[in-house]
Amino acid sequence: MCYAIPGRVVAIDDAGVATISYFGELRKARNELEGLEPGHFVYAQGGFVIERLQEAAAQEVLSVWKESFFDLRAEDLRLSLLPVEERGSPEVARILKKASSGVAPDDQEAVSLLSLDNEAELELLYKTANFLRCRFQGNSCCIHGILEFSSDCTRSCIYCGLSEQNRGLLRYRMSAEEIEAAAIAAIDGYGFKALVLQSGEVTGQPLEDLIAAVAAILRKRAVLIIISPGEIGREGLEELYRAGARGLLMRFETSDAELYEQLHPGCTHEERLETLRTAIEIGYFIITGSIVGLPGQSAESLVKDIRLAAEGLNTAMFSFGPFIPHPDTPLANHPVCGEKEMLKVLALIRILYPEQGPVLVTTALETIDPGARGRGLLCGANSLMLNATPEEYRKQYSLYPGRAHAETSIQEQVEAAIGLLRGLGRAPTDLGIFLQ
Ligand code: 5AD
């Protein structure tokens, strides 16, 4: 299986940014490969050129895609049409009509969209988001693998099952060799071209193991590596960048500093943001966002979360997921975030920032309801992560209970995801960044 379409380089500018053609659609990607020239065929992921292919190999893959690429696009276009008749309140119709014609809602309008509850209005909200996704992002949908290499954690976040305070949890820590073997199995066995390596917050030896694993994987395979080991400080980030990691997945969890500090005893919001800014300064792209449905979180605060991710931190992908209570944490009795609340946030992200990076459907959303993934993809989302953690460890990576895919093999996850995307007219590819 392949989650990438090879593209042909048509130009490379002085800053090393390549323009790549996919059946005539132009996208941009940063290039670090020596000797790359116009005319060469490449795979790009997350805005990076990751591998050059010989023309014969590229043409073979392209011949598989040639027909389905345009068929899928036609199906996506059909599913992304806006409803003709106007339903719901004239005010909601006005805000969404304006959004679909290119004028994004202001803060007050955004807050009002988050409070929608009427079915017809919600449908219009979701359809507007899907229309904008189709228009500005096309029909490609990233499929990245996530490999959770350790459940050790040095923090005490009061919503998270991996918290150090959760003494009953059986912990595991994969060695550098185990991480490397699992990554290579995911790349070779299932065609992943981008992998997220995630853990609880790590320091010391586990961090050294991660650095060694990243370097070893990249010595053997061309893949985009996104790290997600928590706040590891400038030095750790620099070492991982030198080892070849190019993305950092780390949520700021909430833009409300006071709420953040209540949820994360002994930590500051400023430190969290500083880590994200340091990563950007080093050269990483970041994937960030917040948890939806936290105690004391308001619609105003969620709009600020979206703006912080998009404008404050220039996120390359939006990672917003629902809160799910974990029985062994202080928030055990706080209610789970409803699917509707989460879908409204996904739709609003796309409506506010139609041209910015992909919107992720998180595993937590799928955990609330297995069908929510498809619904998320129809209201603005265009990115999925599949769980590539060795099955014997998955249950122990207990951020919240009942995690989707905890017991599904990678093969079954891949088949289900590809089938779902095909039905929605989406190409399971990460084509990088659109040429503006
Ligand atoms: N519900 C939802 N998301 C959670 N996370 C941790 N615990 C929970 C929970 N109970 C998310 C946090 C963290 C990511 C790895 O998992 O956003 O950054």
Short mmCIF file of C-alpha atoms and ligand atoms in Angstrom, two decimals:
data_model
loop_
_atom_site.label_atom_id
_atom_site.label_comp_id
_atom_site.label_asym_id
_atom_site.label_seq_id
_atom_site.Cartn_x
_atom_site.Cartn_y
_atom_site.Cartn_z
CA MET A 1 0.00 0.00 0.00
CA CYS A 2 1.22 3.49 -0.50
CA TYR A 3 0.19 6.69 1.17
CA ALA A 4 2.09 8.96 -1.16
CA ILE A 5 1.98 9.73 -4.85
CA PRO A 6 5.34 10.44 -6.45
CA GLY A 7 5.54 13.95 -7.88
CA ARG A 8 7.78 15.50 -10.52
CA VAL A 9 9.98 18.39 -9.46
CA VAL A 10 9.30 21.36 -11.74
CA ALA A 11 11.45 23.98 -9.97
CA ILE A 12 13.67 24.52 -6.94
CA ASP A 13 14.17 28.03 -5.61
CA ASP A 14 17.25 29.51 -3.90
CA ALA A 15 15.84 28.76 -0.45
CA GLY A 16 15.67 25.05 -1.34
CA VAL A 17 11.90 24.94 -1.75
CA ALA A 18 10.84 22.55 -4.51
CA THR A 19 7.70 22.96 -6.58
CA ILE A 20 6.30 19.53 -7.32
CA SER A 21 3.66 18.54 -9.86
CA TYR A 22 1.11 15.82 -9.11
CA PHE A 23 -0.83 15.17 -12.30
CA GLY A 24 -0.60 18.92 -12.90
CA GLU A 25 -1.51 20.02 -9.35
CA LEU A 26 1.38 22.04 -7.94
CA ARG A 27 2.57 21.79 -4.33
CA LYS A 28 5.62 23.01 -2.44
CA ALA A 29 8.02 21.09 -0.23
CA ARG A 30 11.30 21.88 1.51
CA ASN A 31 14.20 19.95 0.01
CA GLU A 32 17.30 18.78 1.86
CA LEU A 33 18.40 16.10 -0.66
CA GLU A 34 21.70 16.74 -2.42
CA GLY A 35 21.64 17.03 -6.19
CA LEU A 36 17.88 17.25 -6.64
CA GLU A 37 16.91 18.84 -9.94
CA PRO A 38 13.82 19.70 -11.96
CA GLY A 39 12.62 16.58 -13.78
CA HIS A 40 13.40 14.23 -10.85
CA PHE A 41 10.62 12.25 -9.20
CA VAL A 42 10.21 12.46 -5.42
CA TYR A 43 8.02 11.54 -2.48
CA ALA A 44 7.14 14.47 -0.24
CA GLN A 45 5.48 14.33 3.19
CA GLY A 46 4.29 17.10 5.46
CA GLY A 47 5.92 19.71 3.26
CA PHE A 48 9.32 17.94 3.08
CA VAL A 49 10.91 16.09 0.18
CA ILE A 50 11.84 12.79 1.77
CA GLU A 51 13.03 10.56 -1.06
CA ARG A 52 14.03 10.61 -4.70
CA LEU A 53 12.78 7.79 -6.95
CA GLN A 54 13.98 6.59 -10.32
CA GLU A 55 11.59 7.51 -13.10
CA ALA A 56 10.63 3.87 -13.87
CA ALA A 57 9.67 3.22 -10.24
CA ALA A 58 7.73 6.50 -10.11
CA GLN A 59 5.84 5.75 -13.34
CA GLU A 60 4.83 2.34 -12.03
CA VAL A 61 3.19 3.87 -8.95
CA LEU A 62 1.73 6.73 -11.00
CA SER A 63 0.06 4.31 -13.40
CA VAL A 64 -1.85 2.82 -10.43
CA TRP A 65 -2.96 6.27 -9.33
CA LYS A 66 -3.67 7.81 -12.73
CA GLU A 67 -7.27 6.73 -13.00
CA SER A 68 -8.33 6.62 -9.39
CA PHE A 69 -6.84 10.08 -8.71
CA PHE A 70 -9.41 11.80 -10.92
CA ASP A 71 -12.31 9.47 -9.98
CA LEU A 72 -11.75 10.08 -6.30
CA ARG A 73 -11.61 13.80 -6.88
CA ALA A 74 -14.92 13.75 -8.73
CA GLU A 75 -16.56 11.85 -5.86
CA ASP A 76 -15.15 14.29 -3.32
CA LEU A 77 -16.46 17.24 -5.32
CA ARG A 78 -19.89 15.65 -5.42
CA LEU A 79 -19.93 15.13 -1.64
CA SER A 80 -18.69 18.66 -0.95
CA LEU A 81 -21.42 20.68 -2.61
CA LEU A 82 -23.16 23.29 -0.49
CA PRO A 83 -26.91 22.88 0.05
CA VAL A 84 -28.96 25.07 -2.28
CA GLU A 85 -31.88 25.93 -0.05
CA GLU A 86 -31.22 28.01 3.05
CA ARG A 87 -32.23 26.48 6.37
CA GLY A 88 -31.86 27.62 9.95
CA SER A 89 -31.59 31.19 11.18
CA PRO A 90 -30.76 33.97 8.69
CA GLU A 91 -27.87 35.08 10.93
CA VAL A 92 -26.17 31.65 10.85
CA ALA A 93 -26.81 31.40 7.09
CA ARG A 94 -25.24 34.86 6.66
CA ILE A 95 -22.07 34.00 8.63
CA LEU A 96 -21.60 30.71 6.78
CA LYS A 97 -22.37 32.12 3.35
CA LYS A 98 -19.79 34.83 3.97
CA ALA A 99 -17.28 32.16 5.11
CA SER A 100 -17.83 30.04 2.00
CA SER A 101 -17.18 33.07 -0.17
CA GLY A 102 -13.85 33.74 1.52
CA VAL A 103 -14.56 36.04 4.50
CA ALA A 104 -13.85 34.16 7.72
CA PRO A 105 -16.02 34.75 10.82
CA ASP A 106 -14.80 37.19 13.48
CA ASP A 107 -14.37 36.11 17.13
CA GLN A 108 -17.94 36.84 18.11
CA GLU A 109 -19.34 34.99 15.10
CA ALA A 110 -16.99 32.08 15.79
CA VAL A 111 -18.26 31.84 19.38
CA SER A 112 -21.85 31.87 18.10
CA LEU A 113 -21.07 28.97 15.74
CA LEU A 114 -19.79 26.90 18.67
CA SER A 115 -23.11 27.35 20.44
CA LEU A 116 -25.21 25.96 17.55
CA ASP A 117 -27.52 23.11 18.48
CA ASN A 118 -30.16 23.01 15.79
CA GLU A 119 -29.70 20.08 13.36
CA ALA A 120 -30.22 22.12 10.18
CA GLU A 121 -27.74 24.77 11.31
CA LEU A 122 -25.19 22.17 12.37
CA GLU A 123 -25.51 20.51 8.98
CA LEU A 124 -24.85 23.82 7.28
CA LEU A 125 -21.82 24.39 9.53
CA TYR A 126 -20.36 20.97 8.70
CA LYS A 127 -21.08 21.29 4.99
CA THR A 128 -19.47 24.71 4.83
CA ALA A 129 -16.34 23.29 6.47
CA ASN A 130 -16.31 20.35 4.04
CA PHE A 131 -16.80 22.67 1.07
CA LEU A 132 -13.85 24.84 2.18
CA ARG A 133 -11.68 21.77 2.83
CA CYS A 134 -12.40 20.48 -0.66
CA ARG A 135 -11.81 23.86 -2.29
CA PHE A 136 -8.59 24.83 -0.51
CA GLN A 137 -7.04 21.52 0.49
CA GLY A 138 -8.15 19.14 -2.25
CA ASN A 139 -9.05 15.51 -1.58
CA SER A 140 -5.78 14.24 -0.16
CA CYS A 141 -5.87 12.87 3.38
CA CYS A 142 -2.68 12.21 5.35
CA ILE A 143 -2.34 8.82 6.99
CA HIS A 144 0.47 8.85 9.50
CA GLY A 145 1.48 6.05 11.81
CA ILE A 146 1.90 6.65 15.53
CA LEU A 147 4.27 4.52 17.55
CA GLU A 148 3.98 4.94 21.31
CA PHE A 149 7.38 3.91 22.51
CA SER A 150 7.06 4.48 26.26
CA SER A 151 4.33 5.04 28.83
CA ASP A 152 6.78 6.44 31.39
CA CYS A 153 5.99 10.01 32.34
CA THR A 154 7.47 12.55 34.73
CA ARG A 155 4.41 14.81 34.84
CA SER A 156 1.20 14.87 36.85
CA CYS A 157 -1.38 16.25 34.39
CA ILE A 158 -4.67 15.77 36.18
CA TYR A 159 -6.61 14.50 33.13
CA CYS A 160 -4.09 11.97 31.85
CA GLY A 161 -3.86 8.28 32.64
CA LEU A 162 -0.09 8.31 32.09
CA SER A 163 0.34 10.81 34.94
CA GLU A 164 3.12 9.91 37.32
CA GLN A 165 0.44 9.92 40.03
CA ASN A 166 -1.28 6.92 38.43
CA ARG A 167 0.77 4.40 40.36
CA GLY A 168 -1.38 1.42 39.34
CA LEU A 169 -0.41 1.65 35.67
CA LEU A 170 2.01 -0.97 34.38
CA ARG A 171 4.70 1.01 32.51
CA TYR A 172 6.76 -0.01 29.48
CA ARG A 173 9.73 1.49 27.73
CA MET A 174 10.90 0.27 24.33
CA SER A 175 14.65 0.14 23.78
CA ALA A 176 16.23 2.02 20.85
CA GLU A 177 16.44 -1.28 18.95
CA GLU A 178 12.78 -2.09 19.62
CA ILE A 179 11.68 1.37 18.43
CA GLU A 180 13.77 1.00 15.30
CA ALA A 181 12.41 -2.49 14.56
CA ALA A 182 8.78 -1.39 15.08
CA ALA A 183 9.28 1.68 12.87
CA ILE A 184 10.88 -0.35 10.10
CA ALA A 185 8.10 -2.96 10.33
CA ALA A 186 5.52 -0.16 9.91
CA ILE A 187 7.38 1.40 6.99
CA ASP A 188 8.12 -1.84 5.13
CA GLY A 189 4.98 -3.74 6.04
CA TYR A 190 2.37 -1.04 5.59
CA GLY A 191 3.96 1.72 3.53
CA PHE A 192 3.97 4.50 6.12
CA LYS A 193 5.93 7.50 4.89
CA ALA A 194 5.52 9.54 8.07
CA LEU A 195 5.73 8.27 11.63
CA VAL A 196 4.99 9.95 14.94
CA LEU A 197 7.13 8.67 17.83
CA GLN A 198 5.22 9.44 21.04
CA SER A 199 5.69 8.82 24.76
CA GLY A 200 4.92 10.32 28.14
CA GLU A 201 7.31 13.12 29.04
CA VAL A 202 10.80 11.65 28.98
CA THR A 203 14.27 12.64 30.19
CA GLY A 204 17.64 10.89 30.55
CA GLN A 205 18.12 7.42 29.05
CA PRO A 206 14.72 7.12 27.32
CA LEU A 207 15.46 10.39 25.53
CA GLU A 208 18.88 9.06 24.50
CA ASP A 209 17.15 5.92 23.21
CA LEU A 210 14.76 8.03 21.15
CA ILE A 211 17.63 10.01 19.62
CA ALA A 212 19.49 6.79 18.77
CA ALA A 213 16.34 5.24 17.28
CA VAL A 214 15.58 8.27 15.07
CA ALA A 215 19.12 8.30 13.69
CA ALA A 216 19.07 4.53 13.10
CA ILE A 217 15.68 4.57 11.33
CA LEU A 218 16.78 7.39 9.03
CA ARG A 219 20.02 5.65 8.19
CA LYS A 220 17.95 2.78 6.81
CA ARG A 221 14.69 4.27 5.47
CA ALA A 222 13.37 7.49 3.92
CA VAL A 223 10.54 8.59 6.19
CA LEU A 224 9.33 11.78 7.83
CA ILE A 225 9.79 11.54 11.60
CA ILE A 226 7.62 13.58 13.92
CA ILE A 227 8.56 13.36 17.59
CA SER A 228 6.15 13.68 20.50
CA PRO A 229 8.08 13.22 23.77
CA GLY A 230 6.77 16.23 25.73
CA GLU A 231 8.82 19.19 26.95
CA ILE A 232 12.38 17.98 26.47
CA GLY A 233 14.21 21.32 26.44
CA ARG A 234 16.24 23.04 23.73
CA GLU A 235 19.13 20.61 23.88
CA GLY A 236 16.93 17.55 23.45
CA LEU A 237 15.10 19.19 20.56
CA GLU A 238 18.38 20.15 18.90
CA GLU A 239 19.79 16.64 19.22
CA LEU A 240 16.66 15.11 17.76
CA TYR A 241 16.73 17.60 14.89
CA ARG A 242 20.35 16.64 14.20
CA ALA A 243 19.28 12.99 14.28
CA GLY A 244 16.80 13.86 11.51
CA ALA A 245 13.42 14.48 13.16
CA ARG A 246 11.58 17.34 11.43
CA GLY A 247 8.19 17.60 13.14
CA LEU A 248 7.12 18.06 16.76
CA LEU A 249 3.64 17.02 17.89
CA MET A 250 2.86 18.74 21.16
CA ARG A 251 -0.43 20.29 22.20
CA PHE A 252 -0.54 23.40 24.34
CA GLU A 253 -3.71 21.72 25.76
CA THR A 254 -5.50 25.06 26.40
CA SER A 255 -4.73 28.69 25.59
CA ASP A 256 -6.05 29.71 29.03
CA ALA A 257 -2.90 30.02 31.19
CA GLU A 258 -4.83 29.87 34.45
CA LEU A 259 -6.71 26.71 33.44
CA TYR A 260 -3.46 25.20 32.11
CA GLU A 261 -1.74 25.71 35.44
CA GLN A 262 -4.66 24.13 37.35
CA LEU A 263 -4.48 21.06 35.13
CA HIS A 264 -0.68 20.77 35.20
CA PRO A 265 0.56 21.13 38.76
CA GLY A 266 4.05 22.63 38.94
CA CYS A 267 4.16 23.58 35.23
CA THR A 268 3.63 26.90 33.48
CA HIS A 269 1.81 27.72 30.29
CA GLU A 270 4.69 29.97 29.28
CA GLU A 271 7.14 27.04 29.42
CA ARG A 272 4.83 25.00 27.22
CA LEU A 273 4.64 27.75 24.60
CA GLU A 274 8.38 28.36 24.88
CA THR A 275 9.07 24.71 23.94
CA LEU A 276 6.87 25.06 20.87
CA ARG A 277 8.55 28.34 19.87
CA THR A 278 12.03 26.87 20.42
CA ALA A 279 11.15 23.93 18.18
CA ILE A 280 10.02 26.31 15.43
CA GLU A 281 13.22 28.33 15.81
CA ILE A 282 15.30 25.14 15.40
CA GLY A 283 13.47 24.35 12.16
CA TYR A 284 10.76 21.90 13.17
CA PHE A 285 7.24 22.19 11.88
CA ILE A 286 4.81 21.76 14.72
CA ILE A 287 1.50 20.01 15.13
CA THR A 288 -0.46 21.46 18.01
CA GLY A 289 -3.86 22.17 19.47
CA SER A 290 -5.91 21.63 22.60
CA ILE A 291 -8.24 19.30 24.47
CA VAL A 292 -11.94 20.06 24.00
CA GLY A 293 -14.31 19.69 26.95
CA LEU A 294 -11.96 20.50 29.83
CA PRO A 295 -13.54 21.69 33.09
CA GLY A 296 -14.08 25.44 33.04
CA GLN A 297 -13.40 25.81 29.31
CA SER A 298 -15.66 28.26 27.46
CA ALA A 299 -16.50 28.77 23.78
CA GLU A 300 -14.43 32.00 23.90
CA SER A 301 -11.48 30.00 25.20
CA LEU A 302 -11.83 27.41 22.41
CA VAL A 303 -11.83 30.14 19.77
CA LYS A 304 -8.62 31.46 21.36
CA ASP A 305 -7.17 27.92 21.21
CA ILE A 306 -7.82 27.77 17.47
CA ARG A 307 -6.31 31.22 16.93
CA LEU A 308 -3.25 30.38 19.05
CA ALA A 309 -2.59 27.19 17.05
CA ALA A 310 -3.11 28.90 13.69
CA GLU A 311 -1.74 32.41 14.15
CA GLY A 312 0.35 32.34 17.33
CA LEU A 313 2.17 29.12 16.48
CA ASN A 314 1.56 28.67 12.75
CA THR A 315 0.70 25.01 13.22
CA ALA A 316 1.37 22.71 10.26
CA MET A 317 -1.54 20.48 11.33
CA PHE A 318 -4.38 21.03 13.79
CA SER A 319 -4.58 18.45 16.58
CA PHE A 320 -7.73 19.05 18.63
CA GLY A 321 -9.32 16.13 20.45
CA PRO A 322 -12.11 15.49 22.96
CA PHE A 323 -11.57 15.08 26.69
CA ILE A 324 -12.29 11.53 27.89
CA PRO A 325 -12.25 10.96 31.66
CA HIS A 326 -9.77 8.41 32.96
CA PRO A 327 -10.99 6.56 36.07
CA ASP A 328 -7.61 6.75 37.82
CA THR A 329 -7.23 10.52 37.58
CA PRO A 330 -8.65 13.47 39.56
CA LEU A 331 -10.95 14.25 36.58
CA ALA A 332 -12.56 10.77 36.68
CA ASN A 333 -16.02 12.28 37.22
CA HIS A 334 -15.84 15.13 34.73
CA PRO A 335 -18.13 14.41 31.73
CA VAL A 336 -16.75 13.20 28.41
CA CYS A 337 -16.79 15.75 25.56
CA GLY A 338 -19.74 15.06 23.27
CA GLU A 339 -19.17 14.18 19.62
CA LYS A 340 -21.21 17.18 18.50
CA GLU A 341 -19.04 19.58 20.52
CA MET A 342 -15.94 18.10 18.92
CA LEU A 343 -17.28 18.18 15.37
CA LYS A 344 -18.20 21.85 15.82
CA VAL A 345 -14.60 22.63 16.78
CA LEU A 346 -13.19 20.71 13.78
CA ALA A 347 -15.59 22.51 11.44
CA LEU A 348 -14.80 25.88 12.96
CA ILE A 349 -11.03 25.37 12.54
CA ARG A 350 -11.51 24.72 8.81
CA ILE A 351 -13.91 27.63 8.43
CA LEU A 352 -11.58 30.07 10.21
CA TYR A 353 -8.42 28.86 8.43
CA PRO A 354 -9.40 27.15 5.16
CA GLU A 355 -5.92 27.35 3.66
CA GLN A 356 -3.80 26.33 6.65
CA GLY A 357 -2.58 22.75 7.33
CA PRO A 358 -4.65 19.59 7.62
CA VAL A 359 -7.11 19.01 10.47
CA LEU A 360 -6.58 15.74 12.30
CA VAL A 361 -9.29 13.29 13.33
CA THR A 362 -7.85 12.10 16.63
CA THR A 363 -7.98 8.62 18.11
CA ALA A 364 -9.88 10.15 21.04
CA LEU A 365 -12.70 11.21 18.68
CA GLU A 366 -12.89 7.68 17.30
CA THR A 367 -12.94 6.39 20.86
CA ILE A 368 -16.12 8.35 21.60
CA ASP A 369 -17.79 6.61 18.64
CA PRO A 370 -16.19 4.48 15.90
CA GLY A 371 -18.30 6.27 13.25
CA ALA A 372 -17.08 9.71 14.33
CA ARG A 373 -13.97 9.43 12.18
CA GLY A 374 -16.00 9.45 8.95
CA ARG A 375 -18.18 12.28 10.25
CA GLY A 376 -15.07 14.26 11.19
CA LEU A 377 -13.74 13.85 7.66
CA LEU A 378 -17.01 15.28 6.37
CA CYS A 379 -16.81 18.40 8.48
CA GLY A 380 -13.38 19.74 7.66
CA ALA A 381 -10.86 17.11 8.75
CA ASN A 382 -8.32 15.56 6.37
CA SER A 383 -5.73 13.68 8.38
CA LEU A 384 -5.68 10.36 10.27
CA MET A 385 -3.23 8.55 12.47
CA LEU A 386 -3.10 4.78 12.68
CA ASN A 387 -1.67 3.00 15.70
CA ALA A 388 1.60 1.29 14.83
CA THR A 389 2.59 0.51 18.44
CA PRO A 390 3.42 -3.18 18.96
CA GLU A 391 0.16 -4.78 20.14
CA GLU A 392 1.60 -6.08 23.40
CA TYR A 393 2.15 -2.49 24.60
CA ARG A 394 -0.95 -0.71 23.35
CA LYS A 395 -3.18 -1.28 26.38
CA GLN A 396 -0.54 0.13 28.68
CA TYR A 397 -0.48 3.43 26.80
CA SER A 398 -3.51 4.47 28.77
CA LEU A 399 -4.07 8.20 28.16
CA TYR A 400 -7.81 7.57 28.56
CA PRO A 401 -9.83 4.35 28.72
CA GLY A 402 -11.14 2.30 25.77
CA ARG A 403 -8.79 3.76 23.19
CA ALA A 404 -9.85 3.04 19.62
CA HIS A 405 -7.56 0.63 17.72
CA ALA A 406 -5.98 -0.68 20.94
CA GLU A 407 -6.79 -4.20 19.80
CA THR A 408 -6.89 -3.82 16.02
CA SER A 409 -3.93 -5.01 13.98
CA ILE A 410 -2.17 -2.48 11.77
CA GLN A 411 -3.34 -4.43 8.72
CA GLU A 412 -7.01 -4.14 9.76
CA GLN A 413 -6.63 -0.45 10.59
CA VAL A 414 -5.06 0.22 7.20
CA GLU A 415 -7.81 -1.65 5.35
CA ALA A 416 -10.55 0.15 7.28
CA ALA A 417 -8.97 3.57 6.71
CA ILE A 418 -8.40 3.02 2.99
CA GLY A 419 -11.96 1.72 2.56
CA LEU A 420 -13.40 4.71 4.42
CA LEU A 421 -11.38 7.18 2.37
CA ARG A 422 -12.28 5.53 -0.91
CA GLY A 423 -15.97 5.84 -0.09
CA LEU A 424 -15.51 9.54 0.60
CA GLY A 425 -13.52 10.27 -2.55
CA ARG A 426 -10.31 10.94 -0.66
CA ALA A 427 -6.84 9.97 -1.79
CA PRO A 428 -4.87 8.44 1.11
CA THR A 429 -1.88 10.62 0.41
CA ASP A 430 0.01 13.48 1.89
CA LEU A 431 0.79 15.76 -0.98
CA GLY A 432 2.46 18.40 1.15
CA ILE A 433 1.65 22.05 0.97
CA PHE A 434 -0.43 23.67 -1.75
CA LEU A 435 1.24 26.17 -3.99
CA GLN A 436 -0.49 29.44 -3.13
N1 5AD B 1 -8.65 12.81 27.30
C1 5AD B 1 -8.30 13.29 26.09
N2 5AD B 1 -7.04 13.55 25.69
C2 5AD B 1 -6.07 13.28 26.57
N3 5AD B 1 -4.73 13.41 26.48
C3 5AD B 1 -4.19 12.98 27.63
N4 5AD B 1 -5.15 12.56 28.48
C4 5AD B 1 -6.34 12.75 27.84
C5 5AD B 1 -7.69 12.51 28.20
N5 5AD B 1 -8.03 12.03 29.40
C6 5AD B 1 -4.04 13.98 25.32
C7 5AD B 1 -3.28 15.26 25.68
C8 5AD B 1 -1.85 14.90 25.41
C9 5AD B 1 -1.98 13.81 24.39
C10 5AD B 1 -0.79 12.90 24.23
O1 5AD B 1 -3.08 13.06 24.83
O2 5AD B 1 -3.69 16.31 24.83
O3 5AD B 1 -1.08 15.98 24.93
#
